[in-house]
Each structure stands twice: as C-alpha cells, then as structure tokens.
Coordinates of C-alpha atoms (C1' of nucleotides) in Angstrom, one line a residue:
Chain A
M1 CA -44.1 12.7 -42.9
T2 CA -43.3 16.2 -42.3
G3 CA -43.5 17.7 -45.7
A4 CA -40.5 17.1 -48.0
G5 CA -38.8 19.6 -50.0
I6 CA -36.8 22.6 -49.3
E7 CA -39.5 24.7 -50.8
Q8 CA -41.7 24.0 -47.8
R9 CA -39.5 25.7 -45.5
P10 CA -41.5 28.2 -43.4
T11 CA -41.2 31.7 -44.6
Q12 CA -39.8 32.9 -41.2
V13 CA -37.5 30.6 -39.4
Q14 CA -39.3 29.3 -36.3
R15 CA -38.0 29.8 -33.0
H16 CA -38.5 26.6 -31.1
H17 CA -37.7 22.9 -31.1
Y18 CA -34.4 23.9 -32.9
P19 CA -31.3 22.1 -31.8
A20 CA -28.3 23.8 -30.6
I21 CA -25.3 24.0 -33.0
A22 CA -21.9 23.4 -31.7
V23 CA -18.4 22.9 -33.2
D24 CA -16.0 20.6 -31.6
M25 CA -12.4 20.9 -32.5
I26 CA -10.1 17.8 -32.7
I27 CA -6.7 19.4 -32.5
L28 CA -3.9 17.2 -33.3
T29 CA 0.0 17.7 -33.0
M30 CA 3.1 15.6 -33.2
G31 CA 4.5 14.2 -30.1
E32 CA 7.7 12.3 -29.6
N33 CA 6.4 9.0 -30.5
D34 CA 2.7 9.6 -31.0
L35 CA 0.0 12.0 -32.2
M36 CA -1.2 14.2 -29.4
V37 CA -4.8 15.5 -29.1
L38 CA -5.8 18.6 -27.1
L39 CA -8.5 17.9 -24.4
I40 CA -10.3 19.9 -21.9
Q41 CA -11.3 18.5 -18.4
R42 CA -15.0 19.0 -17.8
R43 CA -16.0 20.2 -14.3
G44 CA -19.7 20.0 -14.1
E45 CA -22.1 17.4 -15.1
P46 CA -22.7 15.6 -17.3
F47 CA -19.3 13.8 -17.6
A48 CA -17.7 15.7 -14.9
G49 CA -14.0 14.7 -14.7
H50 CA -14.1 13.3 -18.1
W51 CA -12.0 15.0 -21.0
A52 CA -13.6 16.6 -24.0
F53 CA -12.7 18.4 -27.2
P54 CA -12.6 22.2 -27.1
G55 CA -15.6 23.7 -28.7
G56 CA -18.6 25.8 -28.2
F57 CA -21.7 27.2 -29.8
V58 CA -21.9 28.7 -33.3
D59 CA -22.7 32.4 -33.0
P60 CA -25.6 33.7 -34.9
A61 CA -23.7 35.7 -37.4
E62 CA -20.7 33.4 -38.0
S63 CA -20.3 30.7 -40.5
L64 CA -19.2 27.2 -39.3
D65 CA -15.8 27.6 -40.5
E66 CA -15.5 30.9 -38.7
A67 CA -16.8 29.4 -35.5
A68 CA -14.1 26.6 -35.9
A69 CA -11.3 29.1 -36.5
R70 CA -12.4 31.2 -33.7
E71 CA -12.4 28.1 -31.2
L72 CA -9.1 27.2 -32.4
R73 CA -7.7 30.7 -31.8
E74 CA -9.1 30.5 -28.2
E75 CA -7.2 27.4 -27.5
T76 CA -3.8 27.7 -29.4
T77 CA -1.7 30.4 -31.1
V78 CA -2.2 29.6 -34.6
S79 CA 0.1 29.6 -37.5
D80 CA 0.2 27.4 -40.6
V81 CA -2.7 25.5 -39.2
Y82 CA -4.5 23.0 -41.3
L83 CA -8.3 23.2 -40.6
E84 CA -10.9 21.0 -42.2
Q85 CA -14.7 20.1 -41.4
L86 CA -14.7 16.5 -40.3
Y87 CA -18.3 15.4 -40.0
T88 CA -21.5 16.3 -38.2
F89 CA -22.8 14.3 -35.3
G90 CA -26.6 14.6 -34.4
E91 CA -27.8 11.7 -32.5
P92 CA -30.6 13.0 -30.3
T93 CA -29.3 11.7 -27.2
R94 CA -25.7 12.6 -27.6
D95 CA -25.9 15.4 -24.9
P96 CA -28.0 14.4 -22.1
R97 CA -29.0 18.1 -21.5
G98 CA -30.8 18.6 -24.7
R99 CA -30.2 18.3 -28.4
V100 CA -26.9 19.5 -29.6
I101 CA -25.7 19.0 -33.1
S102 CA -22.0 19.0 -33.3
V103 CA -20.2 19.9 -36.5
A104 CA -16.7 18.6 -35.8
Y105 CA -13.5 20.0 -37.3
F106 CA -10.0 18.7 -37.1
A107 CA -6.8 20.9 -37.0
L108 CA -3.4 19.9 -37.5
V109 CA -1.0 22.4 -35.7
R110 CA 2.7 22.7 -35.0
Q111 CA 3.9 21.3 -31.9
P112 CA 5.4 24.3 -30.0
L113 CA 2.0 26.1 -30.1
A114 CA 1.3 26.6 -26.4
V115 CA -2.0 26.0 -25.2
V116 CA -3.7 29.3 -24.4
G117 CA -4.5 29.6 -20.7
G118 CA -8.2 29.0 -20.7
D119 CA -10.0 32.0 -19.8
D120 CA -11.2 30.4 -16.6
A121 CA -8.5 28.1 -15.7
T122 CA -10.0 25.2 -17.5
D123 CA -7.6 22.5 -17.5
A124 CA -6.3 21.9 -21.2
R125 CA -3.7 19.3 -21.8
W126 CA -2.3 17.3 -24.7
F127 CA -2.8 13.7 -24.5
P128 CA -0.8 11.1 -26.7
L129 CA -3.4 8.8 -28.5
S130 CA -1.7 5.8 -26.9
A131 CA -2.9 7.1 -23.3
L132 CA -6.1 8.8 -23.6
P133 CA -8.4 9.4 -20.7
A134 CA -12.0 8.9 -20.4
L135 CA -13.8 11.0 -23.0
A136 CA -17.1 12.7 -22.6
F137 CA -20.2 12.5 -24.8
D138 CA -19.5 10.7 -28.2
H139 CA -16.1 12.1 -28.4
A140 CA -14.3 8.7 -28.7
T141 CA -16.5 8.2 -31.7
I142 CA -15.5 11.5 -33.2
L143 CA -11.9 11.0 -32.5
D144 CA -12.0 7.7 -34.6
Y145 CA -13.6 9.7 -37.5
A146 CA -10.9 12.2 -37.1
L147 CA -8.0 9.7 -37.2
A148 CA -9.4 7.9 -40.1
R149 CA -9.7 10.9 -42.1
V150 CA -6.1 12.2 -41.3
R151 CA -4.7 8.8 -42.1
K152 CA -6.4 8.7 -45.4
K153 CA -5.6 12.3 -46.2
I154 CA -1.9 12.2 -45.3
E155 CA -1.6 9.7 -48.2
Y156 CA -2.8 11.8 -50.9
T157 CA -2.2 15.5 -49.8
N158 CA 0.7 17.5 -48.5
I159 CA -1.0 18.4 -45.1
V160 CA 2.0 17.1 -43.1
Y161 CA 3.4 20.5 -43.6
S162 CA 1.1 21.8 -40.9
L163 CA 2.6 19.4 -38.2
L164 CA 6.2 20.4 -39.0
P165 CA 8.3 23.6 -38.2
E166 CA 9.6 25.9 -40.8
T167 CA 12.7 23.7 -41.2
F168 CA 12.9 20.1 -40.4
T169 CA 15.1 16.9 -41.3
L170 CA 13.9 14.2 -43.6
T171 CA 14.0 11.7 -40.6
E172 CA 11.6 14.1 -38.8
L173 CA 9.4 14.2 -41.9
Q174 CA 9.4 10.4 -42.1
R175 CA 8.7 10.1 -38.4
V176 CA 5.4 12.0 -39.1
Y177 CA 4.4 9.6 -41.6
E178 CA 5.2 6.6 -39.6
V179 CA 3.4 7.8 -36.5
I180 CA 0.1 8.7 -38.4
L181 CA 0.2 5.6 -40.5
G182 CA 1.2 3.4 -37.6
R183 CA 4.0 1.5 -39.7
R184 CA 7.6 1.6 -40.3
I185 CA 8.9 3.1 -43.5
D186 CA 12.1 2.2 -45.3
K187 CA 14.4 5.1 -45.3
R188 CA 15.8 4.9 -48.7
N189 CA 12.4 4.3 -50.3
F190 CA 11.0 7.2 -48.4
R191 CA 13.6 9.5 -49.5
K192 CA 13.4 8.5 -53.1
K193 CA 9.6 9.1 -53.0
I194 CA 9.8 12.4 -51.3
S195 CA 12.5 13.8 -53.6
S196 CA 10.6 12.7 -56.6
L197 CA 7.7 14.7 -55.5
D198 CA 9.4 18.0 -55.1
L199 CA 7.4 18.8 -52.0
V200 CA 10.6 19.9 -50.0
A201 CA 13.8 21.7 -50.8
P202 CA 17.0 21.7 -48.7
T203 CA 17.7 25.1 -47.0
G204 CA 21.4 24.6 -47.1
E205 CA 21.6 24.5 -43.4
L206 CA 22.6 21.6 -41.3
R207 CA 21.3 20.6 -37.9
R208 CA 23.9 19.1 -35.7
D209 CA 22.7 17.5 -32.4
G210 CA 24.5 14.8 -30.7
A211 CA 27.4 12.6 -31.7
H212 CA 26.6 11.8 -35.3
R213 CA 26.5 13.2 -38.7
P214 CA 24.6 16.4 -38.9
A215 CA 21.3 16.4 -40.9
K216 CA 20.4 18.5 -43.8
L217 CA 17.5 20.9 -43.1
Y218 CA 14.6 21.2 -45.6
H219 CA 11.6 23.3 -46.0
F220 CA 8.3 22.9 -47.8
R221 CA 8.1 24.4 -51.2
S222 CA 4.7 25.3 -50.5
R223 CA 2.5 25.4 -47.4
E224 CA -0.8 25.5 -49.1
P225 CA -2.8 22.2 -49.2
R226 CA -2.6 20.4 -52.2
I227 CA -3.4 17.1 -53.7
V228 CA -0.1 14.9 -54.1
E229 CA -0.3 11.1 -54.3
I230 CA 2.4 10.1 -51.6
F231 CA 1.5 6.5 -50.9
Chain B
M1 CA -15.0 35.7 -26.9
T2 CA -18.3 33.9 -26.0
G3 CA -16.9 31.3 -23.6
A4 CA -14.9 28.4 -25.0
G5 CA -15.2 24.8 -24.1
I6 CA -17.9 22.5 -24.2
E7 CA -18.2 22.4 -20.4
Q8 CA -19.7 25.8 -20.8
R9 CA -22.9 24.7 -22.4
P10 CA -25.9 25.8 -20.6
T11 CA -27.5 23.4 -18.4
Q12 CA -30.7 23.7 -20.4
V13 CA -30.5 24.3 -24.0
Q14 CA -31.9 27.5 -24.8
R15 CA -34.6 28.2 -27.1
H16 CA -33.7 31.1 -29.2
H17 CA -31.1 32.3 -31.7
Y18 CA -30.7 28.8 -32.9
P19 CA -30.5 28.1 -36.5
A20 CA -32.8 25.7 -38.2
I21 CA -31.2 22.3 -39.3
A22 CA -32.0 20.9 -42.6
V23 CA -30.9 17.8 -44.5
D24 CA -30.5 18.2 -48.2
M25 CA -30.4 15.2 -50.3
I26 CA -28.1 14.8 -53.5
I27 CA -29.5 11.8 -55.1
L28 CA -27.6 10.4 -58.0
T29 CA -28.2 7.8 -60.5
M30 CA -26.8 6.7 -63.8
G31 CA -28.3 7.9 -67.1
E32 CA -27.4 7.1 -70.6
N33 CA -24.3 9.1 -70.9
D34 CA -24.2 10.9 -67.7
L35 CA -24.9 10.9 -64.1
M36 CA -28.4 12.3 -63.3
V37 CA -29.4 14.2 -60.2
L38 CA -32.9 14.5 -58.6
L39 CA -34.1 18.0 -58.4
I40 CA -37.3 19.7 -57.2
Q41 CA -38.5 22.9 -58.7
R42 CA -39.3 25.6 -56.1
R43 CA -42.6 27.5 -56.5
G44 CA -42.3 30.2 -53.9
E45 CA -39.7 32.9 -53.0
P46 CA -36.7 32.8 -52.6
F47 CA -35.5 31.3 -55.8
A48 CA -38.9 30.6 -57.2
G49 CA -38.5 28.8 -60.4
H50 CA -35.1 27.4 -59.6
W51 CA -34.3 23.8 -58.9
A52 CA -33.2 22.6 -55.5
F53 CA -32.3 19.3 -53.9
P54 CA -34.9 17.4 -51.9
G55 CA -34.5 17.9 -48.2
G56 CA -36.3 19.2 -45.2
F57 CA -35.9 19.9 -41.6
V58 CA -34.6 17.4 -38.9
D59 CA -37.3 16.2 -36.6
P60 CA -36.7 16.7 -32.9
A61 CA -36.4 13.1 -32.1
E62 CA -34.6 11.7 -35.2
S63 CA -30.9 11.6 -35.9
L64 CA -29.3 13.1 -39.0
D65 CA -29.0 9.7 -40.8
E66 CA -32.6 9.0 -40.0
A67 CA -33.7 12.4 -41.3
A68 CA -31.7 11.6 -44.5
A69 CA -33.2 8.2 -44.9
R70 CA -36.7 9.5 -44.3
E71 CA -36.2 12.4 -47.0
L72 CA -34.8 9.7 -49.3
R73 CA -37.8 7.5 -48.9
E74 CA -40.1 10.3 -49.5
E75 CA -38.6 10.9 -52.9
T76 CA -37.8 7.6 -54.3
T77 CA -38.5 3.8 -53.7
V78 CA -35.5 2.5 -52.1
S79 CA -33.4 -0.5 -52.5
D80 CA -29.6 -1.1 -52.4
V81 CA -29.1 2.5 -51.8
Y82 CA -25.8 3.9 -50.8
L83 CA -26.2 7.0 -48.3
E84 CA -23.5 8.9 -46.9
Q85 CA -23.2 12.2 -45.0
L86 CA -21.4 14.8 -47.3
Y87 CA -20.7 18.0 -45.6
T88 CA -22.5 20.6 -43.5
F89 CA -23.1 23.9 -45.1
G90 CA -23.6 26.8 -42.5
E91 CA -23.0 30.3 -44.1
P92 CA -25.3 32.6 -42.1
T93 CA -26.6 34.1 -45.4
R94 CA -27.3 30.9 -47.4
D95 CA -30.9 31.0 -46.9
P96 CA -32.3 34.7 -47.2
R97 CA -35.2 33.8 -44.9
G98 CA -33.2 33.1 -41.9
R99 CA -30.4 31.0 -40.6
V100 CA -30.5 27.3 -41.8
I101 CA -27.7 25.0 -41.6
S102 CA -28.0 22.2 -44.0
V103 CA -26.3 18.8 -43.5
A104 CA -25.9 17.4 -47.0
Y105 CA -26.1 13.7 -47.8
F106 CA -25.6 12.0 -51.0
A107 CA -27.2 8.9 -52.1
L108 CA -26.6 6.5 -55.0
V109 CA -29.5 4.8 -56.3
R110 CA -30.4 2.4 -59.0
Q111 CA -32.0 3.9 -62.0
P112 CA -35.3 2.3 -62.4
L113 CA -36.4 3.9 -59.0
A114 CA -39.3 5.9 -59.9
V115 CA -39.7 9.3 -58.5
V116 CA -42.4 9.2 -55.9
G117 CA -45.1 11.5 -56.8
G118 CA -44.5 14.5 -54.4
D119 CA -47.3 14.6 -51.8
D120 CA -48.3 18.1 -53.3
A121 CA -47.4 17.7 -57.0
T122 CA -44.1 19.3 -56.6
D123 CA -42.2 18.9 -59.6
A124 CA -39.4 16.5 -59.3
R125 CA -37.1 15.6 -62.2
W126 CA -33.9 13.8 -62.9
F127 CA -31.3 16.1 -64.7
P128 CA -28.1 15.1 -66.4
L129 CA -25.1 16.8 -65.0
S130 CA -24.4 18.0 -68.3
A131 CA -27.5 20.1 -68.5
L132 CA -28.5 21.3 -65.1
P133 CA -31.0 24.0 -64.6
A134 CA -30.4 27.0 -62.3
L135 CA -29.9 25.8 -58.7
A136 CA -31.5 27.5 -55.8
F137 CA -29.4 28.6 -52.6
D138 CA -25.8 27.4 -52.6
H139 CA -27.0 24.2 -54.0
A140 CA -24.5 24.4 -57.0
T141 CA -21.6 24.5 -54.5
I142 CA -23.1 21.5 -52.6
L143 CA -23.3 19.5 -55.9
D144 CA -19.5 20.2 -56.5
Y145 CA -18.9 18.8 -53.1
A146 CA -21.0 15.7 -53.7
L147 CA -19.3 14.9 -57.2
A148 CA -15.8 15.4 -55.8
R149 CA -16.7 12.8 -53.0
V150 CA -18.2 10.4 -55.4
R151 CA -15.4 10.6 -57.8
K152 CA -12.9 9.9 -55.1
K153 CA -14.8 7.3 -53.4
I154 CA -15.6 5.3 -56.4
E155 CA -11.8 4.5 -56.9
Y156 CA -11.4 3.0 -53.5
T157 CA -14.7 1.4 -52.6
N158 CA -17.2 -0.9 -54.2
I159 CA -20.2 1.6 -54.1
V160 CA -20.8 1.4 -57.6
Y161 CA -23.1 -1.7 -56.8
S162 CA -25.6 0.9 -55.7
L163 CA -25.7 2.3 -59.1
L164 CA -26.3 -0.9 -61.0
P165 CA -29.3 -3.5 -61.2
E166 CA -29.1 -7.0 -59.8
T167 CA -27.3 -8.3 -62.8
F168 CA -25.3 -6.3 -65.5
T169 CA -22.7 -6.7 -68.1
L170 CA -19.0 -5.9 -67.7
T171 CA -19.5 -3.2 -70.4
E172 CA -22.3 -1.6 -68.2
L173 CA -20.1 -1.8 -65.2
Q174 CA -17.2 0.0 -67.2
R175 CA -19.6 2.7 -68.4
V176 CA -20.3 3.6 -64.7
Y177 CA -16.7 4.3 -63.9
E178 CA -16.2 6.1 -67.2
V179 CA -19.2 8.4 -66.7
I180 CA -18.2 9.2 -63.0
L181 CA -14.4 9.4 -63.7
G182 CA -15.0 11.3 -66.9
R183 CA -12.5 9.3 -68.9
R184 CA -12.3 6.4 -71.1
I185 CA -10.9 3.1 -69.8
D186 CA -9.4 0.5 -71.9
K187 CA -11.6 -2.5 -72.1
R188 CA -9.0 -5.2 -71.6
N189 CA -7.3 -3.4 -68.7
F190 CA -10.6 -2.8 -67.1
R191 CA -11.7 -6.4 -67.2
K192 CA -8.3 -7.7 -65.9
K193 CA -8.6 -5.3 -63.0
I194 CA -12.2 -6.1 -62.0
S195 CA -11.5 -10.0 -62.3
S196 CA -8.5 -9.7 -60.1
L197 CA -10.6 -8.1 -57.4
D198 CA -13.3 -10.8 -57.1
L199 CA -16.0 -8.0 -56.8
V200 CA -18.2 -9.6 -59.2
A201 CA -19.1 -13.2 -60.5
P202 CA -20.9 -14.4 -63.6
T203 CA -24.5 -15.5 -63.1
G204 CA -24.2 -17.9 -66.0
E205 CA -26.9 -16.0 -67.9
L206 CA -26.5 -14.2 -71.1
R207 CA -28.0 -11.0 -72.3
R208 CA -28.9 -10.8 -76.0
D209 CA -29.9 -7.6 -77.3
G210 CA -29.3 -6.5 -80.8
A211 CA -27.2 -7.9 -83.7
H212 CA -24.0 -9.0 -81.7
R213 CA -22.6 -11.5 -79.6
P214 CA -24.5 -11.8 -76.2
A215 CA -22.9 -10.5 -73.1
K216 CA -22.3 -12.5 -70.0
L217 CA -24.2 -11.3 -67.0
Y218 CA -22.6 -10.7 -63.7
H219 CA -23.7 -9.8 -60.3
F220 CA -21.9 -8.4 -57.2
R221 CA -20.5 -10.8 -54.8
S222 CA -21.4 -8.5 -52.0
R223 CA -23.6 -5.4 -51.9
E224 CA -22.2 -4.2 -48.5
P225 CA -19.9 -1.1 -48.9
R226 CA -16.4 -2.1 -48.6
I227 CA -12.9 -0.6 -49.3
V228 CA -11.4 -1.9 -52.3
E229 CA -8.5 -0.2 -54.2
I230 CA -9.8 -0.2 -57.8
F231 CA -7.9 2.7 -59.5
Chain C
dC1 C1' 38.3 4.9 -31.2
dC2 C1' 33.3 4.2 -30.5
dA3 C1' 28.5 4.9 -30.8
dA4 C1' 25.0 7.2 -33.0
dA5 C1' 22.1 8.9 -36.6
dA6 C1' 22.6 10.5 -41.6
dG7 C1' 23.0 9.5 -46.0
dT8 C1' 23.0 6.7 -50.4
dG9 C1' 21.7 2.4 -55.2
dT10 C1' 20.5 -1.8 -57.1
dT11 C1' 17.7 -5.7 -58.0
dG12 C1' 13.5 -8.6 -58.6
dG13 C1' 8.8 -8.7 -58.7
dT14 C1' 4.6 -6.4 -59.5
dT15 C1' 1.5 -3.4 -61.5
dT16 C1' 0.1 -0.5 -65.1
dT17 C1' -0.3 0.9 -69.7
dA18 C1' -0.7 0.6 -74.6
dC19 C1' -2.4 -1.9 -78.2
dA20 C1' -5.7 -5.1 -82.4
dC21 C1' -8.0 -9.0 -83.9
dC22 C1' -11.6 -12.8 -83.6
dC23 C1' -16.5 -14.1 -81.9
dA24 C1' -21.4 -14.6 -81.9
dT25 C1' -25.4 -12.6 -83.1
dG26 C1' -29.7 -10.4 -85.8
dG27 C1' -31.3 -8.5 -89.5
Chain D
dC1 C1' -22.8 -11.4 -95.5
dC2 C1' -22.6 -7.3 -92.9
dA3 C1' -22.7 -4.6 -88.9
dT4 C1' -22.5 -4.4 -84.1
dG5 C1' -20.8 -4.8 -79.7
dG6 C1' -18.5 -8.9 -76.8
dG7 C1' -14.5 -10.9 -75.6
dT8 C1' -9.4 -12.0 -75.3
dG9 C1' -3.2 -11.7 -74.4
dT10 C1' 1.3 -9.6 -74.8
dA11 C1' 5.1 -6.9 -74.3
dA12 C1' 7.3 -2.6 -72.5
dA13 C1' 7.5 0.7 -68.8
dA14 C1' 6.8 2.4 -64.6
dC15 C1' 6.5 1.5 -59.8
dC16 C1' 7.4 -0.6 -55.4
dA17 C1' 9.7 -3.4 -52.0
dA18 C1' 13.5 -5.4 -50.0
dC19 C1' 17.9 -4.9 -48.7
dA20 C1' 23.5 -3.0 -45.9
dC21 C1' 27.1 -0.3 -45.9
dT22 C1' 29.8 4.3 -45.5
dT23 C1' 29.8 9.1 -43.6
dT24 C1' 30.2 12.5 -40.2
dT25 C1' 30.2 13.9 -35.9
dG26 C1' 30.8 14.5 -30.3
dG27 C1' 32.4 12.5 -26.6

DNA sequence: CCAAAAGTGTTGGTTTTACACCCATGG
DNA sequence: CCATGGGTGTAAAACCAACACTTTTGG
C-alpha cells in the first residue's frame, strides 16, 4: 500500500507521475425530433477522423467549474445554460498518449446558439443522438452517463428551461420531455401536470404559424435550477 | 484562450503544472440513532488536529475506482460494500500545500466492520453525523454532497442492503430509512410498501431479545444494486 | 370547406396517507 | 401481570392513466 490517509500527503506537491486533468463537455440541445450533441472532429492520432467532445486541460489557477465554463464559452455563445459536473473518468489507458483524467460536465443549451467558429477551423457539428458518428476515446461511455443523468434529472427538476427559448408553446415544452424521456405523453395529462406546478405562465401573446389555431405562448416563471417533482 | 478541443492535447503528456489526484472516501455506516462517518485525525499541518476523510493519491497504474477500493480496504474489512463515485472537487486553493484534485467516493458499509488499525497508529474513529468534529479542507462540503446523494439514492435503489447484516428485522430496516431520510415512517405503511416490492424474504428464524414478542428475521433477496422506486 | 394543430374534462383504478389495537415474550 | 416492542387492516384522499371532441386558423 502507498500510505493511507490524507494526512500523509507530501508537504510539497510532487512534480511527476501526475496525470493530466481535462474537462470534457457534453453539450446538448434540442433538435427537431431528437437531442443533439456537439462534437468536434479529430484530425490527428489517436482516433483521427473520429468525433470527440469539446474539452481541454484545466489551467493551473482555475477551478473545474471555471474550466468547464471556459470550454463552453469557447464553443458556443452562452445564455441560460445549465451546466453540471457529470462524472470523472480515469481509466489509466483511456487515452493512449498518457494518463489523462477527464472530469466530464454536461451542458443544456438553447438551440439557436451558433457554434463558435473554432479558432483553428476545427470541424464542430451538432449530431442527433439517433445518428452519431464514431466517437473517440471512451466518449461513447461518457455520453451514456450524460444521457442517463439528464433523463433522470429532467423528471425532478426544472432544468428544461435551459433547452427552450424565452417564450414557447406548451406543445414545444411537451416535445422536449417526450424527446428526452423517449416516450409519448398524453397532451391533456401533461398540461394538467404542468399547470399544477406553476412552472410557466402565459405571456398573453399568441404564436400563429400555419393553417391552424394559434398557440398561446408561455415563459418560465423562474430560470434558476430548482427541485420540482414532475414525473 | 488556451486552445480548445481535445484534439489539441500534447502528444506526450507533459510533466509539470499538473495537479495531484487524490481519492477521498466518505465511509458511512449505521449507528444507533444516526449515520456514522469514518474520520481520521490529522497530525501535521495544515489542519492539524482536525479530522478528515481517509484517502490518498491515485497510483499511476490504477483506475479511480481501484484507488477508491484500495483506500476502502486499507480502512475497513470489506464485505457487501456499496461504493460509488460522488463528485470531483478541484478548487485551486482547497489544499494550501498545492493543487490537489480530489475525486470523492462514498461507501456504505455494515456496522460491525472494524476499523483497520492504521498502519501508523493514525487515529481513525466513527462519528455520528449529529456530533461531528471540525473537518479539514473542504470536507464539510464534500460530506454535504455525500449525504444529499445517499438520501436521494436510498429512495430509488435497494442500496440499504449494504448497511444491514445478513439477517435483520423489519423494524431495523425501517430504522435505516428513518435515520437517513430524517423522518418517521408509519410502521404499517412501511411494511406494506416493502412487502409489495419483494426486496426481502423471511428466513423463517425469529430473533428474541428482551421482554416482548420475537421479531421475524428477513434477508435481502438480492444484494446487487438495483433501481427500485421505494418512496 | 378542408386540413392542421390547439385546446379542454371526466372516469376508474391505483397509490398514498392516516390511524389503533392485539400479540408474544421476559422478568 | 406488566411493560415492551412486534405485528396487522381499513377507509378517505390524492394521484395517475386512459380516453375524443371542439376551436381557430390559413389556404
């Protein structure tokens, strides 16, 4: 054994054999019929041509949350983002170049957020979950974690606000739940539930689009994350 | 910016400015009227005399899970433990000696597990949550995370099995839920719920202790972690 | 006038909560 | 025979799931 107990940490932090620490960002948004995830195509080895989550190393003076927020800013224009630490992946062999421990974060962002042009023309694209390309490293596993977390969390918090624009229709709201939970929801039951929770309020506006009755627009009463039992 | 995108990792992992990676173990067990947490008293600075979670650095060749399991073995004799990664804490200043990123794990263990005599007479003790000593570093924050996770998780999984001996009474089982959730539960409703879930089965034995009707003993049908909606 | 999506209530079944007394034992 | 904790059922309320038609509009 190597000496248990935090009290046995060296007085000065040593300078070798330490793994590198990266953050990887699972950035999700709503597509038409699917969640979309932002991926970057790798040019060099290993995994050249495969797609990976945006991410990068943690700077010496920044916290993990700050590193994640920075990486997010570098990829998208942010507003009303929901950002949460997901899990830390540290298999010794997950990066063939050397030991890299990755603290994964997931972010839920509003759709119209343009992908920021990579500073070096890296090819960044949104992919629907139903048509993912080959992922680099252990990123397929990481994505599984992220989706499990989001599916669970959407049921007992109000974080859907981060996936919707300022105003939206109840049908659009319902669609978000259906896409993430992967099942149809009864329209009447859904509206009854939502209105009993006081999460949203009508703006008074209508949206008219197409040959049918216009839809009332709603907005979230609060865009702060909050625990609310929804399903 | 420092160069976004995982594809820009250096070909060889560099050897400096990397933080140290530790695991910290929040080891919980059932006490009489409270959850208990295992703590180790620090001798040296910083935080001399304060108490801290057991933990230590991650070895170059081991995964995070392996490091956590090793630290757990070094502190307790293990059997039927539930072990799960909790969260990663990486504030740059959380350890005054230098940057240490701590991947926290929590473990739920059976009570009679003796604390292994520290290899160097470190003072390790169980503390009830209601009477904690001063904690070192950011360990009070970490404990809050752990408790929130355990409280949530106990409601939708069967992980209580890890806190109870092979056989137990329904009253003992109920007590675990009451202590962790911090509220009283109606005995009849609790038994109705538990028996509807098929989590436990009677062994046929009775336990007689004291001047009252003996209690039927039960055991868990399965001691594998499983998702079960309990409350 | 037709097609399309928006909007709206009721009923039956299930689940949850509240609540009080008898049982078996040891001393 | 008494004190102790073990064990059991029922009724009301809340919640959830299933289900179909009318409204408003644009073309």
